[in-house]
Amino acid sequence: MIGVMYGDWIWAAAPLQIAEPSSWIWAGTGATSQTTVAGLYQNESDLRFDNAQSPRDSPPWPTGPCSLTSARSIRRRRRCNTAPSGAHVFAAGSIGFSRTLAGPGTWDPTIQQLVANLFATFTGRDGAAPVEQLKIPSGAPPPEYRAGVAVTTVTRALTEPSAVAAAPDGTAVVVDGNRIVRVDAAGYVTTIAGNAGSGNVDGPAAQARFNSPRGVAVAPSGAIYVSDTGNNRIRVIRNGTASALAAGSRARMRGGSPTAAAARPASRSRWGSPSRPTGTCWSRIPGT
C-alpha cells in the first residue's frame, strides 16, 4: 500500500500550482513554476499516512495549498510508485483530479498531458507522450487577468483565514479559524467574536463559539452574518451579540429551543444582501 488516503473535506475548490516544472511528469505541457490548474482540489483531498508499508523512495510532487475544514493551509500529496508486484501506482491527491482530466467545462490540457506521460512511463517510454484529442465538450476557459491590479499583504497576524467580507467602515471582516475578526487598513487585527476553540454558543460576542465557519457577509447596518458550517447554522452578530438566524436539521441548538427562524430550512431563509441593500441573499447549509 502506498499509504495515501482520504484526508479531509474541501469546502472551497483550490488550484494546483506546479512546483517542479522540470519533472518528467510535466514534459510537453509547457508548464512553469507559475502554472496553475484551477479547481483540481475539490470536495475531498488525500494525505499520505505512514502505515509502515509505504515506500520510502517515492517523494511527492509538491502541488499547492488547499483549504481544509480546519482552514489549515497544507500541501496535498500526489505520488507515483512501483509496487513489489510490478504494478504501477499513482495517487492523484484529490477527487477533483478526474474532473480536470475529462470533465466538460473543467478539463485542462496540462492534466491530460500528465496522464499521457504517466501511461507512457508505465510502458517504458520516455519524454512527452502524444495526446489524442478527446471527443468531449470544451474544457476550462483560460484565465483572464485585468491590467493594473496590485496585490499587497495587509497582515500576517491571521492563522487560518477562510472567508472575508468588506464592512461599511472600510475594514475587512475575516473568518480566522473559529474566530470572527476585523482587520483595518493598517493591518491591525481585533477579535469580534469566538476564539481558537470550537463550540456552538450564542450570546455576548466575547462568549460566542463557532465550529469551522466558512462564510461571512456584512450588511450595510454593520450586522455580520456567519455561515457556521460545522454547526449547520447561519449566525448573526449585531450590537455585540451573536444569535442563530437559521439552522439545518443537523444543528444542535443548545441552551433552549430553536427560534421560528432557526427552524426553517436554511435554503429558505433570507436577509438583505450587503452588496445590494434592497436585494435578497440566499444560503444553503451543508446537510440541509
PDB file of C-alpha atoms in Angstrom:
ATOM      1  CA  MET A   1       0.000   0.000   0.000  1.00  0.00           C
ATOM      2  CA  ILE A   2       1.262   3.452  -0.818  1.00  0.00           C
ATOM      3  CA  GLY A   3      -0.310   4.957   2.302  1.00  0.00           C
ATOM      4  CA  VAL A   4      -2.317   7.724   0.615  1.00  0.00           C
ATOM      5  CA  MET A   5      -5.972   8.017   1.576  1.00  0.00           C
ATOM      6  CA  TYR A   6      -8.773  10.451   2.308  1.00  0.00           C
ATOM      7  CA  GLY A   7      -7.522  13.320   4.442  1.00  0.00           C
ATOM      8  CA  ASP A   8     -10.321  15.863   4.740  1.00  0.00           C
ATOM      9  CA  TRP A   9     -13.191  17.704   3.089  1.00  0.00           C
ATOM     10  CA  ILE A  10     -12.537  20.756   0.920  1.00  0.00           C
ATOM     11  CA  TRP A  11     -15.211  23.410   1.308  1.00  0.00           C
ATOM     12  CA  ALA A  12     -13.893  25.630  -1.500  1.00  0.00           C
ATOM     13  CA  ALA A  13     -12.072  24.393  -4.593  1.00  0.00           C
ATOM     14  CA  ALA A  14      -8.370  25.263  -4.716  1.00  0.00           C
ATOM     15  CA  PRO A  15      -5.903  25.284  -7.623  1.00  0.00           C
ATOM     16  CA  LEU A  16      -2.911  23.100  -8.324  1.00  0.00           C
ATOM     17  CA  GLN A  17       0.289  25.107  -8.633  1.00  0.00           C
ATOM     18  CA  ILE A  18       3.179  23.319 -10.290  1.00  0.00           C
ATOM     19  CA  ALA A  19       6.269  23.424  -8.100  1.00  0.00           C
ATOM     20  CA  GLU A  20       8.654  21.257 -10.168  1.00  0.00           C
ATOM     21  CA  PRO A  21       8.013  22.011 -13.856  1.00  0.00           C
ATOM     22  CA  SER A  22      11.255  20.239 -14.859  1.00  0.00           C
ATOM     23  CA  SER A  23       9.920  16.865 -13.676  1.00  0.00           C
ATOM     24  CA  TRP A  24       9.317  14.256 -16.382  1.00  0.00           C
ATOM     25  CA  ILE A  25       5.648  14.169 -15.494  1.00  0.00           C
ATOM     26  CA  TRP A  26       5.174  17.705 -16.866  1.00  0.00           C
ATOM     27  CA  ALA A  27       7.028  17.037 -20.154  1.00  0.00           C
ATOM     28  CA  GLY A  28       5.218  18.557 -23.120  1.00  0.00           C
ATOM     29  CA  THR A  29       2.913  20.701 -21.005  1.00  0.00           C
ATOM     30  CA  GLY A  30       4.903  23.909 -21.297  1.00  0.00           C
ATOM     31  CA  ALA A  31       4.426  24.295 -17.552  1.00  0.00           C
ATOM     32  CA  THR A  32       6.402  26.792 -15.484  1.00  0.00           C
ATOM     33  CA  SER A  33       6.538  27.499 -11.771  1.00  0.00           C
ATOM     34  CA  GLN A  34       3.692  29.981 -12.398  1.00  0.00           C
ATOM     35  CA  THR A  35       1.359  27.427 -13.999  1.00  0.00           C
ATOM     36  CA  THR A  36      -1.862  26.638 -12.147  1.00  0.00           C
ATOM     37  CA  VAL A  37      -4.774  24.290 -12.808  1.00  0.00           C
ATOM     38  CA  ALA A  38      -7.977  25.773 -11.421  1.00  0.00           C
ATOM     39  CA  GLY A  39     -10.196  23.651  -9.194  1.00  0.00           C
ATOM     40  CA  LEU A  40      -8.110  20.484  -9.162  1.00  0.00           C
ATOM     41  CA  TYR A  41      -8.515  20.173  -5.389  1.00  0.00           C
ATOM     42  CA  GLN A  42     -12.208  19.973  -4.529  1.00  0.00           C
ATOM     43  CA  ASN A  43     -14.750  18.071  -2.449  1.00  0.00           C
ATOM     44  CA  GLU A  44     -12.219  15.699  -0.873  1.00  0.00           C
ATOM     45  CA  SER A  45      -8.461  15.584  -0.648  1.00  0.00           C
ATOM     46  CA  ASP A  46      -5.876  12.954   0.211  1.00  0.00           C
ATOM     47  CA  LEU A  47      -2.899  12.834   2.527  1.00  0.00           C
ATOM     48  CA  ARG A  48      -0.091  10.355   2.948  1.00  0.00           C
ATOM     49  CA  PHE A  49      -0.228   8.383   6.177  1.00  0.00           C
ATOM     50  CA  ASP A  50       2.652   6.303   7.488  1.00  0.00           C
ATOM     51  CA  ASN A  51       1.267   2.778   7.593  1.00  0.00           C
ATOM     52  CA  ALA A  52       4.718   1.161   7.930  1.00  0.00           C
ATOM     53  CA  GLN A  53       4.306  -0.248   4.408  1.00  0.00           C
ATOM     54  CA  SER A  54       4.730   2.920   2.406  1.00  0.00           C
ATOM     55  CA  PRO A  55       7.709   3.132   0.041  1.00  0.00           C
ATOM     56  CA  ARG A  56      10.469   5.402   1.280  1.00  0.00           C
ATOM     57  CA  ASP A  57      11.872   6.339  -2.124  1.00  0.00           C
ATOM     58  CA  SER A  58       8.836   7.928  -3.769  1.00  0.00           C
ATOM     59  CA  PRO A  59       8.923  11.652  -2.960  1.00  0.00           C
ATOM     60  CA  PRO A  60       5.685  13.513  -3.679  1.00  0.00           C
ATOM     61  CA  TRP A  61       5.362  16.254  -6.233  1.00  0.00           C
ATOM     62  CA  PRO A  62       4.540  19.434  -4.293  1.00  0.00           C
ATOM     63  CA  THR A  63       1.229  20.575  -5.601  1.00  0.00           C
ATOM     64  CA  GLY A  64      -0.241  23.599  -3.896  1.00  0.00           C
ATOM     65  CA  PRO A  65      -2.202  24.932  -0.961  1.00  0.00           C
ATOM     66  CA  CYS A  66      -5.629  23.615  -0.189  1.00  0.00           C
ATOM     67  CA  SER A  67      -8.269  24.753   2.270  1.00  0.00           C
ATOM     68  CA  LEU A  68      -9.371  22.150   4.822  1.00  0.00           C
ATOM     69  CA  THR A  69     -12.296  22.092   7.191  1.00  0.00           C
ATOM     70  CA  SER A  70      -9.908  23.312   9.859  1.00  0.00           C
ATOM     71  CA  ALA A  71      -8.773  26.024   7.422  1.00  0.00           C
ATOM     72  CA  ARG A  72      -5.195  24.840   7.667  1.00  0.00           C
ATOM     73  CA  SER A  73      -3.125  25.592   4.597  1.00  0.00           C
ATOM     74  CA  ILE A  74      -1.209  22.431   3.760  1.00  0.00           C
ATOM     75  CA  ARG A  75       0.127  20.619   0.730  1.00  0.00           C
ATOM     76  CA  ARG A  76      -1.598  17.692  -0.869  1.00  0.00           C
ATOM     77  CA  ARG A  77       0.248  14.563  -1.974  1.00  0.00           C
ATOM     78  CA  ARG A  78       0.371  13.044  -5.429  1.00  0.00           C
ATOM     79  CA  ARG A  79       2.678  10.075  -5.777  1.00  0.00           C
ATOM     80  CA  CYS A  80       3.840   7.555  -8.322  1.00  0.00           C
ATOM     81  CA  ASN A  81       5.371   4.255  -7.230  1.00  0.00           C
ATOM     82  CA  THR A  82       6.129   0.754  -8.480  1.00  0.00           C
ATOM     83  CA  ALA A  83       4.811  -1.905  -6.124  1.00  0.00           C
ATOM     84  CA  PRO A  84       6.774  -5.128  -5.365  1.00  0.00           C
ATOM     85  CA  SER A  85       4.360  -6.947  -7.681  1.00  0.00           C
ATOM     86  CA  GLY A  86       5.419  -4.688 -10.539  1.00  0.00           C
ATOM     87  CA  ALA A  87       2.147  -2.774 -10.558  1.00  0.00           C
ATOM     88  CA  HIS A  88       2.389   0.961 -11.048  1.00  0.00           C
ATOM     89  CA  VAL A  89       0.578   3.137  -8.530  1.00  0.00           C
ATOM     90  CA  PHE A  90      -0.375   6.785  -8.959  1.00  0.00           C
ATOM     91  CA  ALA A  91      -2.129   8.742  -6.215  1.00  0.00           C
ATOM     92  CA  ALA A  92      -3.858  11.816  -7.647  1.00  0.00           C
ATOM     93  CA  GLY A  93      -4.399  13.594  -4.311  1.00  0.00           C
ATOM     94  CA  SER A  94      -7.980  14.781  -4.821  1.00  0.00           C
ATOM     95  CA  ILE A  95     -11.309  13.666  -6.184  1.00  0.00           C
ATOM     96  CA  GLY A  96     -11.223  16.740  -8.422  1.00  0.00           C
ATOM     97  CA  PHE A  97      -8.355  15.273 -10.474  1.00  0.00           C
ATOM     98  CA  SER A  98     -10.691  13.297 -12.763  1.00  0.00           C
ATOM     99  CA  ARG A  99     -12.750  16.415 -13.478  1.00  0.00           C
ATOM    100  CA  THR A 100      -9.698  18.335 -14.638  1.00  0.00           C
ATOM    101  CA  LEU A 101      -8.800  15.344 -16.803  1.00  0.00           C
ATOM    102  CA  ALA A 102     -12.045  14.922 -18.757  1.00  0.00           C
ATOM    103  CA  GLY A 103     -14.893  16.867 -17.136  1.00  0.00           C
ATOM    104  CA  PRO A 104     -16.972  19.017 -19.519  1.00  0.00           C
ATOM    105  CA  GLY A 105     -16.123  22.660 -18.938  1.00  0.00           C
ATOM    106  CA  THR A 106     -13.368  21.765 -16.443  1.00  0.00           C
ATOM    107  CA  TRP A 107     -10.758  19.630 -18.220  1.00  0.00           C
ATOM    108  CA  ASP A 108      -7.287  21.074 -18.626  1.00  0.00           C
ATOM    109  CA  PRO A 109      -4.732  20.075 -21.304  1.00  0.00           C
ATOM    110  CA  THR A 110      -1.940  20.126 -18.697  1.00  0.00           C
ATOM    111  CA  ILE A 111      -3.587  17.272 -16.774  1.00  0.00           C
ATOM    112  CA  GLN A 112      -4.325  15.353 -19.976  1.00  0.00           C
ATOM    113  CA  GLN A 113      -0.636  15.550 -20.917  1.00  0.00           C
ATOM    114  CA  LEU A 114       0.343  14.468 -17.381  1.00  0.00           C
ATOM    115  CA  VAL A 115      -1.786  11.322 -17.662  1.00  0.00           C
ATOM    116  CA  ALA A 116      -0.381  10.548 -21.107  1.00  0.00           C
ATOM    117  CA  ASN A 117       3.137  10.870 -19.683  1.00  0.00           C
ATOM    118  CA  LEU A 118       2.217   8.539 -16.834  1.00  0.00           C
ATOM    119  CA  PHE A 119       0.998   5.774 -19.117  1.00  0.00           C
ATOM    120  CA  ALA A 120       3.973   6.218 -21.425  1.00  0.00           C
ATOM    121  CA  THR A 121       6.337   5.842 -18.479  1.00  0.00           C
ATOM    122  CA  PHE A 122       4.472   2.723 -17.315  1.00  0.00           C
ATOM    123  CA  THR A 123       5.201   1.150 -20.713  1.00  0.00           C
ATOM    124  CA  GLY A 124       8.881   2.100 -20.636  1.00  0.00           C
ATOM    125  CA  ARG A 125       8.806   5.162 -22.911  1.00  0.00           C
ATOM    126  CA  ASP A 126      10.429   8.469 -22.000  1.00  0.00           C
ATOM    127  CA  GLY A 127       9.630  12.052 -22.888  1.00  0.00           C
ATOM    128  CA  ALA A 128       6.376  13.783 -23.718  1.00  0.00           C
ATOM    129  CA  ALA A 129       3.734  11.318 -24.877  1.00  0.00           C
ATOM    130  CA  PRO A 130       1.322  12.040 -27.735  1.00  0.00           C
ATOM    131  CA  VAL A 131      -2.163  13.037 -26.608  1.00  0.00           C
ATOM    132  CA  GLU A 132      -5.166  12.074 -28.705  1.00  0.00           C
ATOM    133  CA  GLN A 133      -7.945  14.634 -28.909  1.00  0.00           C
ATOM    134  CA  LEU A 134     -10.927  13.546 -26.840  1.00  0.00           C
ATOM    135  CA  LYS A 135     -14.475  13.852 -28.145  1.00  0.00           C
ATOM    136  CA  ILE A 136     -15.799  15.776 -25.164  1.00  0.00           C
ATOM    137  CA  PRO A 137     -17.240  19.281 -24.715  1.00  0.00           C
ATOM    138  CA  SER A 138     -14.907  22.240 -24.328  1.00  0.00           C
ATOM    139  CA  GLY A 139     -12.687  22.377 -21.283  1.00  0.00           C
ATOM    140  CA  ALA A 140     -11.975  25.087 -18.759  1.00  0.00           C
ATOM    141  CA  PRO A 141     -11.727  28.596 -20.240  1.00  0.00           C
ATOM    142  CA  PRO A 142      -8.330  30.286 -19.938  1.00  0.00           C
ATOM    143  CA  PRO A 143      -7.977  32.692 -17.022  1.00  0.00           C
ATOM    144  CA  GLU A 144      -8.441  36.389 -17.666  1.00  0.00           C
ATOM    145  CA  TYR A 145      -6.156  38.878 -15.943  1.00  0.00           C
ATOM    146  CA  ARG A 146      -7.085  42.522 -15.549  1.00  0.00           C
ATOM    147  CA  ALA A 147      -4.362  45.085 -16.035  1.00  0.00           C
ATOM    148  CA  GLY A 148      -3.470  47.444 -13.208  1.00  0.00           C
ATOM    149  CA  VAL A 149      -4.436  45.083 -10.359  1.00  0.00           C
ATOM    150  CA  ALA A 150      -1.925  45.129  -7.499  1.00  0.00           C
ATOM    151  CA  VAL A 151      -1.790  42.588  -4.659  1.00  0.00           C
ATOM    152  CA  THR A 152      -0.372  43.618  -1.285  1.00  0.00           C
ATOM    153  CA  THR A 153      -0.232  41.889   2.091  1.00  0.00           C
ATOM    154  CA  VAL A 154      -2.319  43.661   4.741  1.00  0.00           C
ATOM    155  CA  THR A 155      -1.459  41.454   7.711  1.00  0.00           C
ATOM    156  CA  ARG A 156       0.374  38.258   8.626  1.00  0.00           C
ATOM    157  CA  ALA A 157      -1.286  38.008  12.022  1.00  0.00           C
ATOM    158  CA  LEU A 158      -4.033  35.579  10.895  1.00  0.00           C
ATOM    159  CA  THR A 159      -3.645  31.845  11.409  1.00  0.00           C
ATOM    160  CA  GLU A 160      -6.448  30.127   9.447  1.00  0.00           C
ATOM    161  CA  PRO A 161      -8.286  32.689   7.259  1.00  0.00           C
ATOM    162  CA  SER A 162     -11.031  31.142   5.132  1.00  0.00           C
ATOM    163  CA  ALA A 163     -13.535  33.923   4.240  1.00  0.00           C
ATOM    164  CA  VAL A 164     -13.574  37.712   4.050  1.00  0.00           C
ATOM    165  CA  ALA A 165     -16.170  40.473   3.585  1.00  0.00           C
ATOM    166  CA  ALA A 166     -15.876  44.243   3.278  1.00  0.00           C
ATOM    167  CA  ALA A 167     -17.545  46.228   6.078  1.00  0.00           C
ATOM    168  CA  PRO A 168     -19.219  49.636   5.547  1.00  0.00           C
ATOM    169  CA  ASP A 169     -16.492  51.357   7.582  1.00  0.00           C
ATOM    170  CA  GLY A 170     -13.782  50.186   5.167  1.00  0.00           C
ATOM    171  CA  THR A 171     -12.406  47.397   7.361  1.00  0.00           C
ATOM    172  CA  ALA A 172     -12.402  43.708   6.446  1.00  0.00           C
ATOM    173  CA  VAL A 173     -14.289  41.108   8.473  1.00  0.00           C
ATOM    174  CA  VAL A 174     -12.451  37.786   8.305  1.00  0.00           C
ATOM    175  CA  VAL A 175     -13.228  34.243   9.369  1.00  0.00           C
ATOM    176  CA  ASP A 176      -9.972  33.145  11.001  1.00  0.00           C
ATOM    177  CA  GLY A 177     -10.298  29.572  12.236  1.00  0.00           C
ATOM    178  CA  ASN A 178     -13.162  29.642  14.739  1.00  0.00           C
ATOM    179  CA  ARG A 179     -12.841  33.400  15.265  1.00  0.00           C
ATOM    180  CA  ILE A 180     -14.504  36.291  13.508  1.00  0.00           C
ATOM    181  CA  VAL A 181     -12.023  39.178  13.378  1.00  0.00           C
ATOM    182  CA  ARG A 182     -11.778  42.684  11.981  1.00  0.00           C
ATOM    183  CA  VAL A 183      -8.728  43.876  10.030  1.00  0.00           C
ATOM    184  CA  ASP A 184      -8.206  47.584   9.388  1.00  0.00           C
ATOM    185  CA  ALA A 185      -6.211  49.201   6.579  1.00  0.00           C
ATOM    186  CA  ALA A 186      -3.094  49.286   8.759  1.00  0.00           C
ATOM    187  CA  GLY A 187      -3.307  45.528   9.331  1.00  0.00           C
ATOM    188  CA  TYR A 188      -4.408  45.745  12.956  1.00  0.00           C
ATOM    189  CA  VAL A 189      -6.492  42.688  13.930  1.00  0.00           C
ATOM    190  CA  THR A 190      -9.217  42.703  16.599  1.00  0.00           C
ATOM    191  CA  THR A 191     -11.484  39.832  17.605  1.00  0.00           C
ATOM    192  CA  ILE A 192     -15.217  40.367  17.066  1.00  0.00           C
ATOM    193  CA  ALA A 193     -16.464  37.009  18.327  1.00  0.00           C
ATOM    194  CA  GLY A 194     -15.300  33.462  19.054  1.00  0.00           C
ATOM    195  CA  ASN A 195     -11.864  32.134  19.905  1.00  0.00           C
ATOM    196  CA  ALA A 196      -9.491  29.361  18.824  1.00  0.00           C
ATOM    197  CA  GLY A 197     -11.688  26.642  20.335  1.00  0.00           C
ATOM    198  CA  SER A 198     -14.814  25.272  18.656  1.00  0.00           C
ATOM    199  CA  GLY A 199     -18.334  25.271  20.071  1.00  0.00           C
ATOM    200  CA  ASN A 200     -21.959  26.179  19.479  1.00  0.00           C
ATOM    201  CA  VAL A 201     -22.751  29.059  21.813  1.00  0.00           C
ATOM    202  CA  ASP A 202     -24.838  32.198  21.277  1.00  0.00           C
ATOM    203  CA  GLY A 203     -24.844  35.283  23.459  1.00  0.00           C
ATOM    204  CA  PRO A 204     -22.325  38.083  24.085  1.00  0.00           C
ATOM    205  CA  ALA A 205     -19.759  38.111  21.265  1.00  0.00           C
ATOM    206  CA  ALA A 206     -16.873  37.501  23.660  1.00  0.00           C
ATOM    207  CA  GLN A 207     -18.531  34.258  24.802  1.00  0.00           C
ATOM    208  CA  ALA A 208     -19.863  33.082  21.424  1.00  0.00           C
ATOM    209  CA  ARG A 209     -18.371  29.934  19.925  1.00  0.00           C
ATOM    210  CA  PHE A 210     -18.294  28.739  16.316  1.00  0.00           C
ATOM    211  CA  ASN A 211     -17.402  25.443  14.661  1.00  0.00           C
ATOM    212  CA  SER A 212     -15.446  25.704  11.412  1.00  0.00           C
ATOM    213  CA  PRO A 213     -17.281  28.719   9.934  1.00  0.00           C
ATOM    214  CA  ARG A 214     -16.762  29.011   6.186  1.00  0.00           C
ATOM    215  CA  GLY A 215     -18.540  32.160   5.050  1.00  0.00           C
ATOM    216  CA  VAL A 216     -19.167  35.728   6.144  1.00  0.00           C
ATOM    217  CA  ALA A 217     -21.147  38.735   4.894  1.00  0.00           C
ATOM    218  CA  VAL A 218     -21.617  42.234   6.288  1.00  0.00           C
ATOM    219  CA  ALA A 219     -24.871  44.175   5.857  1.00  0.00           C
ATOM    220  CA  PRO A 220     -24.981  47.981   5.369  1.00  0.00           C
ATOM    221  CA  SER A 221     -26.098  48.222   9.001  1.00  0.00           C
ATOM    222  CA  GLY A 222     -22.865  46.580  10.101  1.00  0.00           C
ATOM    223  CA  ALA A 223     -24.547  43.311  11.117  1.00  0.00           C
ATOM    224  CA  ILE A 224     -22.268  40.350  10.422  1.00  0.00           C
ATOM    225  CA  TYR A 225     -23.712  37.115   9.039  1.00  0.00           C
ATOM    226  CA  VAL A 226     -21.655  33.963   9.533  1.00  0.00           C
ATOM    227  CA  SER A 227     -22.073  30.575   7.872  1.00  0.00           C
ATOM    228  CA  ASP A 228     -21.235  28.385  10.877  1.00  0.00           C
ATOM    229  CA  THR A 229     -20.639  25.293   8.765  1.00  0.00           C
ATOM    230  CA  GLY A 230     -19.677  22.816  11.484  1.00  0.00           C
ATOM    231  CA  ASN A 231     -22.864  23.635  13.390  1.00  0.00           C
ATOM    232  CA  ASN A 232     -25.123  23.791  10.301  1.00  0.00           C
ATOM    233  CA  ARG A 233     -26.237  27.283  11.288  1.00  0.00           C
ATOM    234  CA  ILE A 234     -26.386  30.820   9.987  1.00  0.00           C
ATOM    235  CA  ARG A 235     -25.391  33.150  12.811  1.00  0.00           C
ATOM    236  CA  VAL A 236     -25.733  36.920  13.023  1.00  0.00           C
ATOM    237  CA  ILE A 237     -23.562  39.221  15.117  1.00  0.00           C
ATOM    238  CA  ARG A 238     -25.094  42.603  15.876  1.00  0.00           C
ATOM    239  CA  ASN A 239     -24.755  45.039  18.760  1.00  0.00           C
ATOM    240  CA  GLY A 240     -22.127  42.818  20.367  1.00  0.00           C
ATOM    241  CA  THR A 241     -24.339  39.712  20.474  1.00  0.00           C
ATOM    242  CA  ALA A 242     -24.269  36.509  18.415  1.00  0.00           C
ATOM    243  CA  SER A 243     -27.511  34.660  17.733  1.00  0.00           C
ATOM    244  CA  ALA A 244     -28.863  31.971  15.405  1.00  0.00           C
ATOM    245  CA  LEU A 245     -30.687  33.173  12.300  1.00  0.00           C
ATOM    246  CA  ALA A 246     -31.246  29.778  10.660  1.00  0.00           C
ATOM    247  CA  ALA A 247     -30.285  26.192  11.333  1.00  0.00           C
ATOM    248  CA  GLY A 248     -30.370  22.930   9.421  1.00  0.00           C
ATOM    249  CA  SER A 249     -31.833  19.681  10.636  1.00  0.00           C
ATOM    250  CA  ARG A 250     -28.444  18.543  11.933  1.00  0.00           C
ATOM    251  CA  ALA A 251     -27.756  21.612  14.027  1.00  0.00           C
ATOM    252  CA  ARG A 252     -27.536  21.143  17.772  1.00  0.00           C
ATOM    253  CA  MET A 253     -29.364  24.059  19.338  1.00  0.00           C
ATOM    254  CA  ARG A 254     -28.030  24.260  22.873  1.00  0.00           C
ATOM    255  CA  GLY A 255     -29.387  26.297  25.715  1.00  0.00           C
ATOM    256  CA  GLY A 256     -33.001  26.387  24.521  1.00  0.00           C
ATOM    257  CA  SER A 257     -35.334  25.528  21.689  1.00  0.00           C
ATOM    258  CA  PRO A 258     -34.773  26.825  18.150  1.00  0.00           C
ATOM    259  CA  THR A 259     -36.489  30.050  17.188  1.00  0.00           C
ATOM    260  CA  ALA A 260     -39.021  30.078  14.385  1.00  0.00           C
ATOM    261  CA  ALA A 261     -36.386  31.458  12.026  1.00  0.00           C
ATOM    262  CA  ALA A 262     -33.897  28.793  13.052  1.00  0.00           C
ATOM    263  CA  ALA A 263     -36.449  26.040  12.482  1.00  0.00           C
ATOM    264  CA  ARG A 264     -36.890  26.979   8.814  1.00  0.00           C
ATOM    265  CA  PRO A 265     -34.669  25.253   6.239  1.00  0.00           C
ATOM    266  CA  ALA A 266     -31.615  27.406   5.655  1.00  0.00           C
ATOM    267  CA  SER A 267     -32.192  27.390   1.896  1.00  0.00           C
ATOM    268  CA  ARG A 268     -35.415  29.358   2.521  1.00  0.00           C
ATOM    269  CA  SER A 269     -34.006  31.887   4.968  1.00  0.00           C
ATOM    270  CA  ARG A 270     -33.075  35.297   3.623  1.00  0.00           C
ATOM    271  CA  TRP A 271     -31.792  38.680   4.590  1.00  0.00           C
ATOM    272  CA  GLY A 272     -30.623  41.898   2.958  1.00  0.00           C
ATOM    273  CA  SER A 273     -27.556  41.392   0.828  1.00  0.00           C
ATOM    274  CA  PRO A 274     -24.605  43.612   1.827  1.00  0.00           C
ATOM    275  CA  SER A 275     -23.749  44.179  -1.825  1.00  0.00           C
ATOM    276  CA  ARG A 276     -27.336  45.125  -2.731  1.00  0.00           C
ATOM    277  CA  PRO A 277     -29.141  46.698   0.248  1.00  0.00           C
ATOM    278  CA  THR A 278     -32.552  46.114  -1.335  1.00  0.00           C
ATOM    279  CA  GLY A 279     -31.730  42.642  -2.630  1.00  0.00           C
ATOM    280  CA  THR A 280     -32.115  39.164  -1.218  1.00  0.00           C
ATOM    281  CA  CYS A 281     -29.324  36.834  -0.179  1.00  0.00           C
ATOM    282  CA  TRP A 282     -29.912  33.075  -0.167  1.00  0.00           C
ATOM    283  CA  SER A 283     -27.800  30.480   1.560  1.00  0.00           C
ATOM    284  CA  ARG A 284     -27.730  26.720   1.935  1.00  0.00           C
ATOM    285  CA  ILE A 285     -26.035  24.920   4.812  1.00  0.00           C
ATOM    286  CA  PRO A 286     -24.457  21.508   4.027  1.00  0.00           C
ATOM    287  CA  GLY A 287     -26.624  18.738   5.392  1.00  0.00           C
ATOM    288  CA  THR A 288     -29.959  20.531   4.960  1.00  0.00           C
TER     289      THR A 288
END
